[in-house]
mmCIF file of C-alpha atoms and ligand atoms in Angstrom:
data_model
loop_
_atom_site.group_PDB
_atom_site.id
_atom_site.type_symbol
_atom_site.label_atom_id
_atom_site.label_comp_id
_atom_site.label_asym_id
_atom_site.label_seq_id
_atom_site.Cartn_x
_atom_site.Cartn_y
_atom_site.Cartn_z
ATOM 1 C CA MET I 1 -79.204 25.866 89.383
ATOM 2 C CA LEU I 2 -81.022 23.628 86.555
ATOM 3 C CA THR I 3 -80.437 20.413 87.820
ATOM 4 C CA LEU I 4 -82.703 21.754 90.605
ATOM 5 C CA LEU I 5 -84.939 22.749 87.614
ATOM 6 C CA ASN I 6 -84.800 19.355 86.175
ATOM 7 C CA LEU I 7 -86.247 17.869 89.483
ATOM 8 C CA LEU I 8 -89.211 20.342 89.557
ATOM 9 C CA LYS I 9 -89.764 20.831 85.734
ATOM 10 C CA ASP I 10 -92.483 17.425 86.400
ATOM 11 C CA GLY I 11 -95.166 20.330 88.472
ATOM 12 C CA ARG I 12 -95.184 17.346 91.308
ATOM 13 C CA PHE I 13 -94.390 18.226 94.899
ATOM 14 C CA HIS I 14 -90.813 17.695 96.078
ATOM 15 C CA SER I 15 -89.722 18.091 99.938
ATOM 16 C CA GLY I 16 -86.488 20.348 100.713
ATOM 17 C CA GLU I 17 -84.945 17.288 102.148
ATOM 18 C CA ALA I 18 -85.339 14.839 99.048
ATOM 19 C CA LEU I 19 -84.119 18.165 96.783
ATOM 20 C CA GLY I 20 -81.263 18.314 98.868
ATOM 21 C CA ILE I 21 -80.363 14.850 99.053
ATOM 22 C CA ALA I 22 -80.872 14.586 95.499
ATOM 23 C CA LEU I 23 -78.444 17.355 94.720
ATOM 24 C CA GLY I 24 -76.157 16.486 97.993
ATOM 25 C CA ILE I 25 -76.726 19.901 99.007
ATOM 26 C CA SER I 26 -78.068 21.373 102.314
ATOM 27 C CA ARG I 27 -81.570 22.175 102.798
ATOM 28 C CA SER I 28 -80.676 25.793 103.199
ATOM 29 C CA ALA I 29 -78.816 25.973 99.785
ATOM 30 C CA VAL I 30 -81.916 24.142 98.474
ATOM 31 C CA TRP I 31 -83.459 27.503 99.504
ATOM 32 C CA LYS I 32 -81.335 30.086 98.267
ATOM 33 C CA GLN I 33 -81.062 28.220 94.555
ATOM 34 C CA LEU I 34 -85.058 28.269 94.702
ATOM 35 C CA GLN I 35 -84.544 31.927 95.017
ATOM 36 C CA HIS I 36 -82.682 32.078 92.528
ATOM 37 C CA LEU I 37 -84.751 30.315 90.470
ATOM 38 C CA GLU I 38 -87.556 32.915 90.857
ATOM 39 C CA ALA I 39 -85.668 36.168 90.715
ATOM 40 C CA GLU I 40 -83.269 35.170 88.123
ATOM 41 C CA LEU I 41 -85.300 33.092 85.223
ATOM 42 C CA GLY I 42 -88.718 34.645 86.534
ATOM 43 C CA LEU I 43 -90.336 31.148 87.309
ATOM 44 C CA SER I 44 -93.027 30.950 89.628
ATOM 45 C CA ILE I 45 -92.632 28.332 93.047
ATOM 46 C CA ASN I 46 -94.999 27.107 95.123
ATOM 47 C CA LYS I 47 -94.001 26.448 98.601
ATOM 48 C CA VAL I 48 -96.568 24.746 100.799
ATOM 49 C CA ARG I 49 -95.331 23.812 104.518
ATOM 50 C CA GLY I 50 -95.273 19.893 104.946
ATOM 51 C CA ARG I 51 -95.544 19.665 101.392
ATOM 52 C CA GLY I 52 -92.435 21.177 99.672
ATOM 53 C CA TYR I 53 -91.834 23.037 96.823
ATOM 54 C CA GLN I 54 -93.658 22.846 93.390
ATOM 55 C CA LEU I 55 -93.080 24.328 90.379
ATOM 56 C CA ALA I 56 -96.452 26.797 89.576
ATOM 57 C CA ALA I 57 -96.722 25.429 86.222
ATOM 58 C CA PRO I 58 -94.966 21.852 84.744
ATOM 59 C CA LEU I 59 -91.902 22.589 82.637
ATOM 60 C CA THR I 60 -90.552 21.084 79.419
ATOM 61 C CA LEU I 61 -87.269 21.523 78.501
ATOM 62 C CA LEU I 62 -85.271 21.771 74.964
ATOM 63 C CA ASP I 63 -83.672 18.030 74.531
ATOM 64 C CA PRO I 64 -81.435 17.413 71.793
ATOM 65 C CA LEU I 65 -81.990 14.038 72.213
ATOM 66 C CA LYS I 66 -85.506 13.948 72.199
ATOM 67 C CA ILE I 67 -85.385 16.767 69.584
ATOM 68 C CA GLY I 68 -82.752 13.789 67.403
ATOM 69 C CA ALA I 69 -84.859 10.936 67.697
ATOM 70 C CA LEU I 70 -87.611 12.505 66.121
ATOM 71 C CA ALA I 71 -85.367 14.949 63.237
ATOM 72 C CA ALA I 72 -81.638 13.997 63.800
ATOM 73 C CA VAL I 73 -80.818 17.356 61.171
ATOM 74 C CA TRP I 74 -77.931 19.058 62.156
ATOM 75 C CA PRO I 75 -75.275 18.930 65.499
ATOM 76 C CA ILE I 76 -77.465 21.092 68.366
ATOM 77 C CA THR I 77 -76.113 23.107 71.147
ATOM 78 C CA VAL I 78 -78.273 24.335 73.848
ATOM 79 C CA PHE I 79 -77.544 26.629 76.174
ATOM 80 C CA ASP I 80 -79.240 27.634 79.188
ATOM 81 C CA SER I 81 -79.037 31.318 78.868
ATOM 82 C CA ILE I 82 -77.303 33.484 76.236
ATOM 83 C CA ASP I 83 -76.945 36.833 75.232
ATOM 84 C CA SER I 84 -78.537 35.868 71.792
ATOM 85 C CA THR I 85 -78.696 32.839 69.762
ATOM 86 C CA ASN I 86 -77.200 34.592 66.342
ATOM 87 C CA ALA I 87 -74.678 35.821 68.043
ATOM 88 C CA GLU I 88 -73.549 33.053 69.669
ATOM 89 C CA ALA I 89 -73.231 31.503 66.175
ATOM 90 C CA LEU I 90 -71.385 33.779 64.703
ATOM 91 C CA ARG I 91 -69.155 33.612 67.568
ATOM 92 C CA ALA I 92 -69.122 29.717 66.941
ATOM 93 C CA ILE I 93 -68.262 30.861 62.750
ATOM 94 C CA ASN I 94 -65.449 32.865 63.722
ATOM 95 C CA GLN I 95 -63.923 30.237 65.811
ATOM 96 C CA GLY I 96 -64.323 28.163 62.734
ATOM 97 C CA ARG I 97 -66.720 25.493 63.726
ATOM 98 C CA ALA I 98 -67.971 23.890 60.509
ATOM 99 C CA ALA I 99 -71.458 24.422 59.339
ATOM 100 C CA PRO I 100 -74.654 23.609 59.492
ATOM 101 C CA PHE I 101 -75.358 23.516 63.273
ATOM 102 C CA LEU I 102 -77.919 24.520 65.197
ATOM 103 C CA VAL I 103 -77.917 27.090 68.614
ATOM 104 C CA LEU I 104 -81.110 26.833 71.153
ATOM 105 C CA ALA I 105 -81.130 28.698 74.419
ATOM 106 C CA GLU I 106 -83.800 28.762 76.643
ATOM 107 C CA ARG I 107 -83.648 32.292 76.797
ATOM 108 C CA GLN I 108 -81.620 35.239 75.733
ATOM 109 C CA ILE I 109 -80.665 38.146 77.513
ATOM 110 C CA SER I 110 -79.843 40.547 74.431
ATOM 111 C CA GLY I 111 -82.595 38.973 71.851
ATOM 112 C CA ARG I 112 -82.098 40.847 68.489
ATOM 113 C CA GLY I 113 -84.690 41.856 66.249
ATOM 114 C CA ARG I 114 -84.250 43.688 62.899
ATOM 115 C CA ARG I 115 -82.404 47.433 63.068
ATOM 116 C CA GLY I 116 -80.998 46.812 66.686
ATOM 117 C CA ARG I 117 -84.408 46.046 68.151
ATOM 118 C CA LYS I 118 -84.661 43.803 71.169
ATOM 119 C CA TRP I 119 -86.799 40.759 71.148
ATOM 120 C CA VAL I 120 -88.432 39.325 74.061
ATOM 121 C CA SER I 121 -86.997 36.005 75.061
ATOM 122 C CA PRO I 122 -88.176 35.126 78.612
ATOM 123 C CA PHE I 123 -86.778 31.869 79.731
ATOM 124 C CA ALA I 124 -88.056 27.808 78.649
ATOM 125 C CA GLU I 125 -91.491 29.829 77.157
ATOM 126 C CA ASN I 126 -90.803 29.869 73.334
ATOM 127 C CA LEU I 127 -88.404 29.326 70.734
ATOM 128 C CA TYR I 128 -84.844 30.887 70.206
ATOM 129 C CA TYR I 129 -83.145 29.083 67.379
ATOM 130 C CA SER I 130 -80.286 29.945 64.838
ATOM 131 C CA LEU I 131 -79.282 27.637 62.452
ATOM 132 C CA VAL I 132 -75.674 28.442 60.564
ATOM 133 C CA LEU I 133 -75.239 27.443 56.916
ATOM 134 C CA ARG I 134 -72.407 27.940 54.436
ATOM 135 C CA ILE I 135 -72.885 29.576 51.248
ATOM 136 C CA ASP I 136 -70.747 28.769 48.310
ATOM 137 C CA GLY I 137 -72.470 29.514 45.385
ATOM 138 C CA GLY I 138 -72.658 32.943 45.412
ATOM 139 C CA MET I 139 -75.598 35.475 45.500
ATOM 140 C CA ARG I 140 -78.165 33.027 43.624
ATOM 141 C CA GLN I 141 -78.142 31.182 46.670
ATOM 142 C CA LEU I 142 -79.038 33.735 49.258
ATOM 143 C CA GLU I 143 -81.675 35.506 46.691
ATOM 144 C CA GLY I 144 -85.190 35.594 48.959
ATOM 145 C CA LEU I 145 -83.657 33.216 51.234
ATOM 146 C CA SER I 146 -85.517 34.718 54.191
ATOM 147 C CA LEU I 147 -88.519 34.353 52.739
ATOM 148 C CA VAL I 148 -87.629 30.929 52.120
ATOM 149 C CA VAL I 149 -87.614 31.081 55.869
ATOM 150 C CA GLY I 150 -91.122 32.854 56.470
ATOM 151 C CA LEU I 151 -92.192 29.814 54.398
ATOM 152 C CA ALA I 152 -90.338 26.756 56.566
ATOM 153 C CA VAL I 153 -91.702 28.966 59.565
ATOM 154 C CA MET I 154 -95.456 29.120 58.494
ATOM 155 C CA HIS I 155 -95.858 25.832 57.847
ATOM 156 C CA ALA I 156 -94.207 24.220 61.064
ATOM 157 C CA LEU I 157 -96.633 26.903 62.675
ATOM 158 C CA ARG I 158 -99.795 25.469 60.682
ATOM 159 C CA LYS I 159 -98.637 21.545 61.459
ATOM 160 C CA LEU I 160 -98.925 22.561 65.184
ATOM 161 C CA GLY I 161 -102.019 23.587 64.751
ATOM 162 C CA VAL I 162 -101.636 27.563 64.025
ATOM 163 C CA ALA I 163 -104.575 27.123 61.131
ATOM 164 C CA GLY I 164 -104.042 31.150 60.535
ATOM 165 C CA ALA I 165 -100.489 31.363 60.247
ATOM 166 C CA GLY I 166 -99.103 33.557 57.367
ATOM 167 C CA LEU I 167 -96.749 35.628 55.849
ATOM 168 C CA LYS I 168 -95.729 39.530 55.722
ATOM 169 C CA TRP I 169 -93.451 40.921 53.655
ATOM 170 C CA PRO I 170 -90.244 40.572 53.956
ATOM 171 C CA ASN I 171 -90.459 37.803 56.503
ATOM 172 C CA ASP I 172 -92.738 38.138 59.498
ATOM 173 C CA VAL I 173 -94.703 35.708 60.187
ATOM 174 C CA LEU I 174 -98.441 36.764 61.523
ATOM 175 C CA VAL I 175 -101.900 35.603 62.752
ATOM 176 C CA GLY I 176 -104.000 38.182 61.688
ATOM 177 C CA ASN I 177 -102.621 41.258 62.602
ATOM 178 C CA LYS I 178 -100.650 39.393 65.422
ATOM 179 C CA LYS I 179 -96.752 38.434 65.014
ATOM 180 C CA ILE I 180 -96.015 35.000 66.172
ATOM 181 C CA ALA I 181 -92.108 35.047 64.994
ATOM 182 C CA GLY I 182 -89.902 36.756 63.861
ATOM 183 C CA ILE I 183 -86.634 36.136 61.643
ATOM 184 C CA LEU I 184 -83.165 37.498 61.537
ATOM 185 C CA LEU I 185 -80.659 36.563 58.949
ATOM 186 C CA GLU I 186 -77.043 37.917 59.912
ATOM 187 C CA LEU I 187 -74.032 37.115 57.246
ATOM 188 C CA VAL I 188 -70.368 36.740 57.106
ATOM 189 C CA GLY I 189 -67.978 36.205 54.742
ATOM 190 C CA ASP I 190 -68.222 37.408 51.105
ATOM 191 C CA PRO I 191 -71.710 37.249 49.559
ATOM 192 C CA ALA I 192 -69.892 36.599 46.082
ATOM 193 C CA ASP I 193 -67.804 33.409 47.196
ATOM 194 C CA VAL I 194 -67.959 31.901 50.270
ATOM 195 C CA CYS I 195 -69.719 33.188 53.585
ATOM 196 C CA HIS I 196 -72.214 31.962 56.500
ATOM 197 C CA VAL I 197 -75.359 32.761 57.032
ATOM 198 C CA VAL I 198 -77.243 32.694 60.297
ATOM 199 C CA LEU I 199 -80.918 32.073 60.319
ATOM 200 C CA GLY I 200 -82.149 33.635 63.355
ATOM 201 C CA ILE I 201 -85.752 32.674 64.272
ATOM 202 C CA GLY I 202 -88.094 33.205 67.047
ATOM 203 C CA ILE I 203 -91.043 31.604 67.754
ATOM 204 C CA ASN I 204 -93.714 32.621 70.322
ATOM 205 C CA VAL I 205 -94.504 29.360 71.799
ATOM 206 C CA ASN I 206 -95.803 28.970 75.183
ATOM 207 C CA MET I 207 -96.103 32.749 76.267
ATOM 208 C CA GLN I 208 -99.134 33.995 77.459
ATOM 209 C CA VAL I 209 -97.725 37.442 79.122
ATOM 210 C CA ALA I 210 -95.663 40.399 77.753
ATOM 211 C CA GLU I 211 -95.768 43.634 78.614
ATOM 212 C CA ALA I 212 -92.310 44.750 77.038
ATOM 213 C CA VAL I 213 -93.948 43.055 73.749
ATOM 214 C CA GLY I 214 -94.186 46.907 71.700
ATOM 215 C CA GLN I 215 -96.776 45.817 68.962
ATOM 216 C CA GLN I 216 -99.247 42.829 69.015
ATOM 217 C CA TRP I 217 -97.920 39.366 69.480
ATOM 218 C CA THR I 218 -99.432 36.018 69.919
ATOM 219 C CA SER I 219 -98.367 32.607 70.740
ATOM 220 C CA ILE I 220 -99.104 28.711 69.515
ATOM 221 C CA ARG I 221 -100.227 27.847 73.257
ATOM 222 C CA LEU I 222 -102.764 31.493 72.809
ATOM 223 C CA GLU I 223 -104.033 29.879 69.205
ATOM 224 C CA THR I 224 -104.356 27.060 70.206
ATOM 225 C CA GLY I 225 -105.328 26.820 73.513
ATOM 226 C CA LYS I 226 -102.661 24.140 74.433
ATOM 227 C CA SER I 227 -99.180 23.937 75.469
ATOM 228 C CA CYS I 228 -96.893 22.792 72.809
ATOM 229 C CA ASP I 229 -93.549 20.930 73.551
ATOM 230 C CA ARG I 230 -90.976 22.606 71.601
ATOM 231 C CA ASN I 231 -88.699 19.777 71.534
ATOM 232 C CA VAL I 232 -91.666 18.307 68.670
ATOM 233 C CA LEU I 233 -91.695 22.281 67.205
ATOM 234 C CA VAL I 234 -87.480 21.833 66.399
ATOM 235 C CA ALA I 235 -87.994 19.140 64.966
ATOM 236 C CA GLU I 236 -90.626 20.223 62.311
ATOM 237 C CA LEU I 237 -89.202 23.119 61.781
ATOM 238 C CA ASN I 238 -85.806 21.212 61.621
ATOM 239 C CA GLU I 239 -87.694 19.179 58.602
ATOM 240 C CA GLN I 240 -89.262 22.130 57.246
ATOM 241 C CA LEU I 241 -86.406 24.140 56.482
ATOM 242 C CA ARG I 242 -84.551 21.094 55.409
ATOM 243 C CA GLY I 243 -87.150 20.720 52.855
ATOM 244 C CA TYR I 244 -87.080 24.401 51.558
ATOM 245 C CA ILE I 245 -83.733 25.220 51.530
ATOM 246 C CA GLN I 246 -82.759 22.248 49.476
ATOM 247 C CA ARG I 247 -85.616 23.560 47.232
ATOM 248 C CA HIS I 248 -83.892 26.993 47.537
ATOM 249 C CA GLN I 249 -80.886 25.794 46.400
ATOM 250 C CA VAL I 250 -81.437 23.414 43.395
ATOM 251 C CA ASP I 251 -83.796 25.589 41.738
ATOM 252 C CA GLY I 252 -83.791 29.364 43.099
ATOM 253 C CA PHE I 253 -86.210 31.699 44.690
ATOM 254 C CA SER I 254 -88.156 31.924 41.658
ATOM 255 C CA ALA I 255 -89.467 28.492 41.880
ATOM 256 C CA LEU I 256 -91.194 29.897 45.152
ATOM 257 C CA GLN I 257 -92.287 32.743 44.428
ATOM 258 C CA GLU I 258 -96.244 32.190 43.492
ATOM 259 C CA GLU I 259 -95.964 30.130 46.503
ATOM 260 C CA TRP I 260 -94.964 32.929 48.631
ATOM 261 C CA GLU I 261 -97.721 35.030 47.642
ATOM 262 C CA LYS I 262 -100.323 32.932 47.723
ATOM 263 C CA ASP I 263 -99.592 32.890 52.005
ATOM 264 C CA HIS I 264 -98.713 36.915 51.866
ATOM 265 C CA MET I 265 -101.541 38.240 53.637
ATOM 266 C CA TRP I 266 -101.014 41.608 52.510
ATOM 267 C CA GLN I 267 -101.389 41.261 48.679
ATOM 268 C CA GLY I 268 -103.478 43.578 47.406
ATOM 269 C CA ARG I 269 -103.929 45.670 50.399
ATOM 270 C CA PRO I 270 -103.058 49.502 50.339
ATOM 271 C CA VAL I 271 -99.858 49.908 52.417
ATOM 272 C CA SER I 272 -97.071 52.314 53.539
ATOM 273 C CA LEU I 273 -93.873 51.361 53.186
ATOM 274 C CA ILE I 274 -91.231 52.648 55.828
ATOM 275 C CA ALA I 275 -87.819 53.616 54.271
ATOM 276 C CA GLY I 276 -85.800 55.847 57.028
ATOM 277 C CA VAL I 277 -87.759 58.618 56.992
ATOM 278 C CA SER I 278 -89.853 58.483 53.990
ATOM 279 C CA HIS I 279 -93.289 56.724 53.417
ATOM 280 C CA ILE I 280 -94.697 55.175 49.843
ATOM 281 C CA GLU I 281 -97.997 55.031 49.343
ATOM 282 C CA GLY I 282 -99.157 51.935 47.487
ATOM 283 C CA VAL I 283 -100.859 48.858 46.909
ATOM 284 C CA VAL I 284 -98.988 45.583 47.042
ATOM 285 C CA LEU I 285 -99.044 43.826 43.904
ATOM 286 C CA GLY I 286 -96.833 40.569 45.246
ATOM 287 C CA ILE I 287 -92.747 40.021 44.996
ATOM 288 C CA ASP I 288 -90.586 39.281 41.808
ATOM 289 C CA SER I 289 -88.558 36.280 41.236
ATOM 290 C CA GLN I 290 -85.838 37.634 43.684
ATOM 291 C CA GLY I 291 -88.473 38.241 46.495
ATOM 292 C CA ALA I 292 -88.344 42.079 46.588
ATOM 293 C CA LEU I 293 -91.427 43.782 46.808
ATOM 294 C CA ARG I 294 -93.638 44.977 43.681
ATOM 295 C CA LEU I 295 -95.982 47.886 44.955
ATOM 296 C CA LYS I 296 -98.348 49.827 42.310
ATOM 297 C CA VAL I 297 -97.448 53.381 43.493
ATOM 298 C CA ASP I 298 -99.313 56.306 41.504
ATOM 299 C CA GLY I 299 -100.657 53.657 38.985
ATOM 300 C CA VAL I 300 -96.821 52.729 38.178
ATOM 301 C CA GLU I 301 -95.608 49.128 39.315
ATOM 302 C CA LYS I 302 -92.391 49.576 41.219
ATOM 303 C CA VAL I 303 -89.461 47.526 43.140
ATOM 304 C CA PHE I 304 -88.524 47.347 46.763
ATOM 305 C CA SER I 305 -85.812 45.250 48.214
ATOM 306 C CA GLY I 306 -83.698 45.796 51.336
ATOM 307 C CA GLY I 307 -82.953 45.011 55.235
ATOM 308 C CA GLU I 308 -83.894 48.512 56.295
ATOM 309 C CA LEU I 309 -87.542 48.502 54.644
ATOM 310 C CA SER I 310 -90.552 47.827 56.976
ATOM 311 C CA LEU I 311 -94.578 47.720 55.347
ATOM 312 C CA ARG I 312 -97.388 48.987 57.539
ATOM 313 C CA LEU I 313 -101.289 48.886 56.452
ATOM 314 C CA ARG I 314 -102.721 51.993 55.842
ATOM 315 C CA ASP I 315 -105.296 53.353 58.112
ATOM 316 C CA ASP I 316 -108.281 53.222 55.380
ATOM 317 C CA SER I 317 -107.137 50.102 54.341
HETATM 318 P P1 ATP W 401 -91.153 45.510 60.336
HETATM 319 O O1 ATP W 401 -90.295 44.191 60.071
HETATM 320 O O2 ATP W 401 -92.285 45.580 59.396
HETATM 321 O O3 ATP W 401 -90.206 46.466 60.878
HETATM 322 P P2 ATP W 401 -91.860 44.762 63.082
HETATM 323 O O4 ATP W 401 -92.776 46.035 63.738
HETATM 324 O O5 ATP W 401 -92.607 43.303 63.641
HETATM 325 O O6 ATP W 401 -91.781 44.820 61.440
HETATM 326 P P3 ATP W 401 -89.173 43.906 63.821
HETATM 327 O O7 ATP W 401 -87.862 45.030 63.933
HETATM 328 O O8 ATP W 401 -89.204 43.035 62.592
HETATM 329 O O9 ATP W 401 -90.388 45.086 63.662
HETATM 330 O O10 ATP W 401 -89.252 43.288 64.770
HETATM 331 C C1 ATP W 401 -88.862 43.699 66.130
HETATM 332 C C2 ATP W 401 -90.294 44.193 67.056
HETATM 333 O O11 ATP W 401 -90.993 42.775 67.611
HETATM 334 C C3 ATP W 401 -89.954 44.611 68.013
HETATM 335 O O12 ATP W 401 -89.816 46.170 68.423
HETATM 336 C C4 ATP W 401 -91.067 44.746 69.420
HETATM 337 O O13 ATP W 401 -91.821 45.642 69.281
HETATM 338 C C5 ATP W 401 -91.097 43.002 68.736
HETATM 339 N N1 ATP W 401 -90.961 42.033 69.734
HETATM 340 C C6 ATP W 401 -89.884 42.239 70.501
HETATM 341 N N2 ATP W 401 -90.064 40.799 70.982
HETATM 342 C C7 ATP W 401 -91.276 39.979 70.707
HETATM 343 C C8 ATP W 401 -92.043 38.883 70.620
HETATM 344 N N3 ATP W 401 -91.624 37.832 71.499
HETATM 345 N N4 ATP W 401 -93.179 38.689 69.981
HETATM 346 C C9 ATP W 401 -93.506 39.311 68.988
HETATM 347 N N5 ATP W 401 -93.055 40.422 68.659
HETATM 348 C C10 ATP W 401 -92.182 41.065 69.704
HETATM 349 C C1 BTN W 402 -87.534 40.636 63.716
HETATM 350 O O1 BTN W 402 -88.993 40.512 63.693
HETATM 351 O O2 BTN W 402 -87.543 41.891 64.138
HETATM 352 C C2 BTN W 402 -86.468 39.318 64.106
HETATM 353 C C3 BTN W 402 -86.684 38.443 65.513
HETATM 354 C C4 BTN W 402 -85.600 37.581 65.417
HETATM 355 C C5 BTN W 402 -85.400 36.869 67.005
HETATM 356 C C6 BTN W 402 -84.507 35.494 66.648
HETATM 357 S S1 BTN W 402 -84.816 34.625 68.203
HETATM 358 C C7 BTN W 402 -83.394 33.577 67.626
HETATM 359 C C8 BTN W 402 -82.371 34.885 67.320
HETATM 360 N N1 BTN W 402 -81.316 35.409 68.357
HETATM 361 C C9 BTN W 402 -81.752 36.593 68.035
HETATM 362 O O3 BTN W 402 -81.080 37.639 69.116
HETATM 363 N N2 BTN W 402 -82.724 36.810 67.195
HETATM 364 C C10 BTN W 402 -82.759 35.661 66.639
#
């Protein structure tokens, strides 16, 4: 099916006959595959008598060779379709694949967000990126790591023209109040000894409509007005991550604390911190040297950390 898509991706008209010859299949088999592309992948195909078939919008698919030529950092595996790139990365670790390596997909059927939420992942529109690292330096190498990933994602977005990209504790990347990227770290092994961490990153790239997303969101395309080649974005993200991961490994999170706070969009803002059923009202003071959130609550500084915490701006802010 993707071979047919590769022929159509230029956005030009192709006759059923020419497509059949190129694929070595009958015209009716071409027709069936076209219907499958529309139904399965949600693509829109123009069908014009006498001219043939044309993708409603040209597509650039992920291409490991193109990414490698721009920034050959880690071995890459690209899937046309997968349940979740994080789930696939975890399976590969369990099967003994040597880290570091990168898993990408054109779409995710069960893309996951924090706390089991669903991450909307349509075909060929966005980036679904899972980088696997081996950690053998103990807890220090994990401290603040998800915040460091946020910094790398934010800078990659800025390089691609999203000037307003900023951070929201612990690891969202926003433009104004709209989410443009989400980060989900998953760990296997013993964090105090040797373990593997999957750095799962979802970036909205060319998505322009998504009714299923249950919060305010945006994409690179919506922010810049231009479509973005996801291969270029992967190469930029690879470079940013390589730099930040190295700085984090050598100097620890404390060396990046100030830099992170500078780009925290909610510094000094009144917020509500949601921890299960309880809500804590406070004002954001910043983060500590391990990436934990510092809030002023009833005039006293308190520190919060953990994967189950969510921050919301207070209605009166
Ligand atoms: P917090 O981390 O503070 O709880 P959050 O509301 O963004 O913030 P997450 O669990 O981090 O919650 O992210 C999952 C949420 O992201 C989902 O509930 C969904 O509303 C939203 N979401 C799903 N897919 C996308 C997408 N492609 N772009 C933006 N948001 C999405
Ligand atoms: C969040 O904000 O809740 C985190 C979203 C993380 C989404 C990415 S997409 C690539 C990787 N694979 C997944 O299933 N999730 C992460």
